[in-house]
Amino acid sequence: MKRMNGYLKAGLVLTGLLAAVIVLGYFWTPYDPTAMAVGPKLDAPSLAHLMGTDNFGRDIFSRVLKGAGTTFAIAVSTVAIGAVCGTAVGAVTGYFGGAADEILMRLNDALTAFPSILLALVIISILGPGKKYNVVLALGLVFIPSFARVTRTAFAALRDVNYVKSVRLMGASRARILVVHILPNTMSVLLPALTIGFNNAVLAEASMSYLGIGATPPDASLGYMLSEAQGMFTMAPWYALGTGLMIVLLVFGVGLIGEGLQRRGNEVA
């Protein structure tokens, strides 16, 4: 069995710790994240308030825990939609080719031509801003083309290899060939794509919440908290630093996993 490289180990440790903190935030926080005046307004970090308090006297650490959970859930849901739908499209087009490949890939190219954030903004403006479920749906739709293209390339490269030809001659169904014999062998490209997609989803959700069209109160969101912190950076820099640090660590940890997976795949190849 191939040993994990340093990037993969560091990424798994950091992401695992952050995931544990996020899960903890679902069930327990030091204070109610929405409760006001739990401490002095704009109070600096202390033992009572690890990341200080905001302009309403809310505990920033509690809000970061809850906001990280919201951002994490949206990112995972977004990647799930994009990966499942994109993989299905890519598998069909890559394996069968023909007219279906031409039509779906031209549609894919048309969607890719638009900046992803701009396209997501258009979709959210149609569905309605301020609701996290609409953010998940919009970002999920935007992420489908990238997964479809990666999967198509992998399936097209594997459809005529010897072991696929063998199972085809043995009478295996097309569905079985796609799911059982080809899909597992595309993990070396799909797993890094998942990590990249997750990081893009985290940044996209934070950006839209920062602009006020993503998750908004009463849902805590790291992006919306950064927007709140912007106007008081000189008075309470800990608000922006604590919130921003969570986003940076989350993206950095998953990015290390992606880098480790790519290096591991290159070593195997």
Tab-separated table of C-alpha atoms in Angstrom:
chain	number	residue	atom	x	y	z
A	1	MET	CA	0.000	0.000	0.000
A	2	LYS	CA	1.329	3.415	-0.975
A	3	ARG	CA	2.336	5.519	2.036
A	4	MET	CA	0.804	8.934	2.512
A	5	ASN	CA	3.027	11.887	1.683
A	6	GLY	CA	3.560	14.847	3.980
A	7	TYR	CA	1.017	17.058	2.205
A	8	LEU	CA	-1.712	14.473	2.566
A	9	LYS	CA	-0.915	13.790	6.228
A	10	ALA	CA	-0.836	17.478	7.138
A	11	GLY	CA	-4.053	18.144	5.225
A	12	LEU	CA	-5.898	15.263	6.841
A	13	VAL	CA	-4.776	16.300	10.338
A	14	LEU	CA	-5.666	19.980	9.887
A	15	THR	CA	-8.967	19.287	8.134
A	16	GLY	CA	-9.840	16.621	10.685
A	17	LEU	CA	-9.290	19.041	13.562
A	18	LEU	CA	-11.371	21.725	11.858
A	19	ALA	CA	-14.119	19.207	11.075
A	20	ALA	CA	-14.193	18.185	14.743
A	21	VAL	CA	-14.530	21.835	15.769
A	22	ILE	CA	-17.306	22.369	13.215
A	23	VAL	CA	-19.204	19.290	14.408
A	24	LEU	CA	-18.814	20.526	17.988
A	25	GLY	CA	-20.331	23.843	16.915
A	26	TYR	CA	-23.485	22.051	15.738
A	27	PHE	CA	-24.164	20.763	19.241
A	28	TRP	CA	-22.423	23.189	21.591
A	29	THR	CA	-21.113	26.732	21.628
A	30	PRO	CA	-19.877	28.720	24.661
A	31	TYR	CA	-22.702	31.212	24.158
A	32	ASP	CA	-25.797	31.470	22.012
A	33	PRO	CA	-24.402	32.730	18.657
A	34	THR	CA	-27.375	35.066	18.196
A	35	ALA	CA	-27.606	36.293	21.802
A	36	MET	CA	-26.675	39.949	22.220
A	37	ALA	CA	-24.920	41.571	25.183
A	38	VAL	CA	-23.344	38.354	26.453
A	39	GLY	CA	-20.294	40.536	27.042
A	40	PRO	CA	-19.133	44.150	26.612
A	41	LYS	CA	-19.383	45.497	23.087
A	42	LEU	CA	-16.188	45.187	21.021
A	43	ASP	CA	-14.414	43.497	23.912
A	44	ALA	CA	-10.912	42.203	23.086
A	45	PRO	CA	-10.171	38.454	23.211
A	46	SER	CA	-10.052	37.065	26.746
A	47	LEU	CA	-10.615	33.832	28.642
A	48	ALA	CA	-14.326	34.624	28.776
A	49	HIS	CA	-14.510	35.410	25.039
A	50	LEU	CA	-11.693	33.692	23.131
A	51	MET	CA	-12.157	35.776	19.977
A	52	GLY	CA	-13.658	38.817	21.653
A	53	THR	CA	-17.118	40.262	21.061
A	54	ASP	CA	-18.697	42.225	18.222
A	55	ASN	CA	-20.551	45.544	18.173
A	56	PHE	CA	-23.675	43.890	19.615
A	57	GLY	CA	-21.814	42.161	22.440
A	58	ARG	CA	-22.144	38.742	20.754
A	59	ASP	CA	-19.447	36.142	21.347
A	60	ILE	CA	-17.385	35.953	18.141
A	61	PHE	CA	-15.995	32.474	18.845
A	62	SER	CA	-19.514	31.055	19.142
A	63	ARG	CA	-20.519	32.781	15.917
A	64	VAL	CA	-17.420	31.520	14.096
A	65	LEU	CA	-18.217	27.950	15.166
A	66	LYS	CA	-21.786	28.250	13.932
A	67	GLY	CA	-20.807	30.171	10.796
A	68	ALA	CA	-18.146	27.603	9.884
A	69	GLY	CA	-20.818	24.916	10.136
A	70	THR	CA	-23.077	26.822	7.743
A	71	THR	CA	-20.261	27.429	5.251
A	72	PHE	CA	-19.067	23.814	5.492
A	73	ALA	CA	-22.576	22.415	4.957
A	74	ILE	CA	-23.181	24.641	1.930
A	75	ALA	CA	-19.798	23.721	0.417
A	76	VAL	CA	-20.322	19.975	0.892
A	77	SER	CA	-23.855	20.129	-0.533
A	78	THR	CA	-22.661	22.212	-3.476
A	79	VAL	CA	-19.854	19.787	-4.324
A	80	ALA	CA	-22.211	16.831	-3.960
A	81	ILE	CA	-24.625	18.275	-6.528
A	82	GLY	CA	-21.857	19.292	-8.918
A	83	ALA	CA	-19.950	16.017	-8.581
A	84	VAL	CA	-22.921	13.653	-8.927
A	85	CYS	CA	-24.528	15.458	-11.867
A	86	GLY	CA	-21.217	16.346	-13.521
A	87	THR	CA	-19.861	12.804	-13.172
A	88	ALA	CA	-23.032	11.366	-14.699
A	89	VAL	CA	-22.828	13.750	-17.663
A	90	GLY	CA	-19.100	13.185	-18.112
A	91	ALA	CA	-19.438	9.400	-17.902
A	92	VAL	CA	-22.126	9.285	-20.586
A	93	THR	CA	-20.387	11.675	-22.951
A	94	GLY	CA	-16.923	10.201	-22.430
A	95	TYR	CA	-17.948	6.586	-22.862
A	96	PHE	CA	-20.542	6.812	-25.633
A	97	GLY	CA	-19.361	9.879	-27.551
A	98	GLY	CA	-21.395	10.691	-30.650
A	99	ALA	CA	-24.206	13.229	-30.836
A	100	ALA	CA	-24.852	13.177	-27.083
A	101	ASP	CA	-21.214	14.104	-26.481
A	102	GLU	CA	-21.365	16.981	-28.970
A	103	ILE	CA	-24.611	18.441	-27.610
A	104	LEU	CA	-23.794	18.123	-23.916
A	105	MET	CA	-20.214	19.349	-24.279
A	106	ARG	CA	-21.309	22.388	-26.326
A	107	LEU	CA	-23.800	23.198	-23.574
A	108	ASN	CA	-21.018	22.617	-21.055
A	109	ASP	CA	-18.756	25.028	-22.958
A	110	ALA	CA	-21.499	27.645	-23.015
A	111	LEU	CA	-21.897	27.463	-19.241
A	112	THR	CA	-18.134	27.501	-18.699
A	113	ALA	CA	-17.828	30.663	-20.787
A	114	PHE	CA	-19.604	32.649	-18.055
A	115	PRO	CA	-17.664	33.531	-14.880
A	116	SER	CA	-18.901	31.058	-12.266
A	117	ILE	CA	-19.653	33.646	-9.580
A	118	LEU	CA	-21.533	35.852	-12.052
A	119	LEU	CA	-23.607	32.886	-13.219
A	120	ALA	CA	-24.342	31.947	-9.598
A	121	LEU	CA	-25.426	35.533	-8.888
A	122	VAL	CA	-27.852	35.410	-11.810
A	123	ILE	CA	-29.341	32.117	-10.622
A	124	ILE	CA	-29.677	33.368	-7.034
A	125	SER	CA	-31.326	36.600	-8.191
A	126	ILE	CA	-33.926	34.449	-9.957
A	127	LEU	CA	-34.439	32.004	-7.072
A	128	GLY	CA	-34.303	34.669	-4.377
A	129	PRO	CA	-31.336	35.918	-2.307
A	130	GLY	CA	-30.686	35.347	1.387
A	131	LYS	CA	-31.637	31.649	1.495
A	132	LYS	CA	-28.901	29.070	1.904
A	133	TYR	CA	-30.820	26.407	-0.035
A	134	ASN	CA	-30.871	28.683	-3.072
A	135	VAL	CA	-27.125	29.241	-2.657
A	136	VAL	CA	-26.563	25.471	-2.625
A	137	LEU	CA	-28.657	24.974	-5.747
A	138	ALA	CA	-27.062	27.880	-7.628
A	139	LEU	CA	-23.483	26.892	-6.823
A	140	GLY	CA	-24.244	23.219	-7.446
A	141	LEU	CA	-25.478	24.005	-10.954
A	142	VAL	CA	-22.454	26.200	-11.617
A	143	PHE	CA	-20.047	23.426	-10.556
A	144	ILE	CA	-21.524	20.765	-12.859
A	145	PRO	CA	-19.522	21.759	-15.998
A	146	SER	CA	-16.110	21.478	-14.308
A	147	PHE	CA	-16.821	17.986	-12.986
A	148	ALA	CA	-18.359	16.940	-16.308
A	149	ARG	CA	-15.242	17.926	-18.246
A	150	VAL	CA	-12.840	16.177	-15.852
A	151	THR	CA	-14.950	13.001	-15.834
A	152	ARG	CA	-15.442	12.980	-19.596
A	153	THR	CA	-11.697	13.077	-20.188
A	154	ALA	CA	-11.099	10.211	-17.746
A	155	PHE	CA	-13.874	7.990	-19.132
A	156	ALA	CA	-12.833	8.637	-22.737
A	157	ALA	CA	-9.292	7.560	-21.911
A	158	LEU	CA	-10.425	4.338	-20.219
A	159	ARG	CA	-13.246	3.144	-22.467
A	160	ASP	CA	-10.931	1.272	-24.858
A	161	VAL	CA	-8.348	-0.139	-22.450
A	162	ASN	CA	-7.937	-3.926	-22.413
A	163	TYR	CA	-9.784	-4.734	-19.199
A	164	VAL	CA	-12.828	-2.712	-20.324
A	165	LYS	CA	-12.826	-4.488	-23.687
A	166	SER	CA	-12.629	-7.816	-21.863
A	167	VAL	CA	-15.643	-7.228	-19.615
A	168	ARG	CA	-17.545	-5.851	-22.611
A	169	LEU	CA	-16.893	-9.086	-24.542
A	170	MET	CA	-17.981	-11.081	-21.482
A	171	GLY	CA	-21.409	-9.453	-21.758
A	172	ALA	CA	-21.262	-6.933	-18.908
A	173	SER	CA	-23.952	-4.284	-19.124
A	174	ARG	CA	-23.024	-0.715	-19.967
A	175	ALA	CA	-24.134	0.479	-16.541
A	176	ARG	CA	-21.905	-2.107	-14.843
A	177	ILE	CA	-18.937	-1.165	-17.025
A	178	LEU	CA	-19.375	2.516	-16.200
A	179	VAL	CA	-19.962	2.160	-12.455
A	180	VAL	CA	-17.947	-0.930	-11.491
A	181	HIS	CA	-15.064	-1.073	-13.939
A	182	ILE	CA	-14.331	2.499	-15.047
A	183	LEU	CA	-15.513	4.833	-12.277
A	184	PRO	CA	-13.195	3.431	-9.548
A	185	ASN	CA	-10.228	3.956	-11.858
A	186	THR	CA	-11.045	7.637	-12.291
A	187	MET	CA	-10.628	8.416	-8.580
A	188	SER	CA	-7.063	9.629	-9.126
A	189	VAL	CA	-8.468	12.642	-11.008
A	190	LEU	CA	-11.864	12.930	-9.331
A	191	LEU	CA	-10.614	13.164	-5.728
A	192	PRO	CA	-8.315	16.156	-6.383
A	193	ALA	CA	-11.179	17.732	-8.351
A	194	LEU	CA	-13.413	17.311	-5.299
A	195	THR	CA	-10.950	19.133	-3.053
A	196	ILE	CA	-10.604	21.985	-5.557
A	197	GLY	CA	-14.386	22.149	-5.896
A	198	PHE	CA	-14.826	22.254	-2.118
A	199	ASN	CA	-12.386	25.148	-1.731
A	200	ASN	CA	-14.031	27.032	-4.587
A	201	ALA	CA	-17.423	26.453	-2.953
A	202	VAL	CA	-16.191	27.783	0.404
A	203	LEU	CA	-14.814	30.934	-1.217
A	204	ALA	CA	-17.888	31.386	-3.424
A	205	GLU	CA	-20.292	31.033	-0.496
A	206	ALA	CA	-18.231	33.424	1.621
A	207	SER	CA	-18.128	35.934	-1.240
A	208	MET	CA	-21.875	35.867	-1.808
A	209	SER	CA	-22.654	36.064	1.898
A	210	TYR	CA	-20.209	38.980	2.124
A	211	LEU	CA	-22.250	40.723	-0.572
A	212	GLY	CA	-25.457	39.978	1.343
A	213	ILE	CA	-27.033	37.561	-1.139
A	214	GLY	CA	-25.884	34.310	0.446
A	215	ALA	CA	-26.721	32.991	3.885
A	216	THR	CA	-27.939	35.882	6.043
A	217	PRO	CA	-29.193	36.233	9.633
A	218	PRO	CA	-30.462	34.394	11.561
A	219	ASP	CA	-28.109	31.895	9.840
A	220	ALA	CA	-24.518	32.606	10.840
A	221	SER	CA	-22.125	32.803	7.880
A	222	LEU	CA	-18.405	33.509	7.776
A	223	GLY	CA	-18.771	35.718	4.708
A	224	TYR	CA	-21.533	37.815	6.253
A	225	MET	CA	-19.500	38.137	9.454
A	226	LEU	CA	-16.549	39.455	7.447
A	227	SER	CA	-18.866	42.024	5.909
A	228	GLU	CA	-19.954	43.106	9.400
A	229	ALA	CA	-16.338	43.239	10.583
A	230	GLN	CA	-15.165	45.438	7.720
A	231	GLY	CA	-16.564	48.642	9.160
A	232	MET	CA	-14.967	48.136	12.570
A	233	PHE	CA	-11.562	46.765	11.618
A	234	THR	CA	-9.667	49.640	13.263
A	235	MET	CA	-11.715	49.378	16.475
A	236	ALA	CA	-11.976	45.584	16.708
A	237	PRO	CA	-9.555	43.841	14.320
A	238	TRP	CA	-10.092	40.541	16.139
A	239	TYR	CA	-13.545	40.227	14.592
A	240	ALA	CA	-12.217	40.064	11.025
A	241	LEU	CA	-9.060	38.133	11.941
A	242	GLY	CA	-10.890	35.379	13.802
A	243	THR	CA	-13.470	34.956	11.054
A	244	GLY	CA	-10.965	35.166	8.216
A	245	LEU	CA	-8.613	32.715	9.925
A	246	MET	CA	-11.294	30.023	9.913
A	247	ILE	CA	-11.836	30.439	6.158
A	248	VAL	CA	-8.086	30.391	5.461
A	249	LEU	CA	-7.448	27.288	7.575
A	250	LEU	CA	-10.378	25.418	6.061
A	251	VAL	CA	-9.278	26.164	2.490
A	252	PHE	CA	-5.620	25.512	3.333
A	253	GLY	CA	-6.318	22.139	4.954
A	254	VAL	CA	-8.412	20.811	2.085
A	255	GLY	CA	-5.922	22.295	-0.388
A	256	LEU	CA	-3.137	20.268	1.249
A	257	ILE	CA	-5.224	17.123	0.831
A	258	GLY	CA	-5.712	17.898	-2.853
A	259	GLU	CA	-1.998	18.528	-3.348
A	260	GLY	CA	-1.160	15.299	-1.531
A	261	LEU	CA	-3.589	13.312	-3.662
A	262	GLN	CA	-2.160	14.760	-6.876
A	263	ARG	CA	1.412	13.972	-5.835
A	264	ARG	CA	0.402	10.480	-4.804
A	265	GLY	CA	-1.285	9.928	-8.156
A	266	ASN	CA	1.791	11.149	-10.009
A	267	GLU	CA	3.996	8.763	-8.022
A	268	VAL	CA	1.736	5.836	-8.857
A	269	ALA	CA	1.654	6.812	-12.529
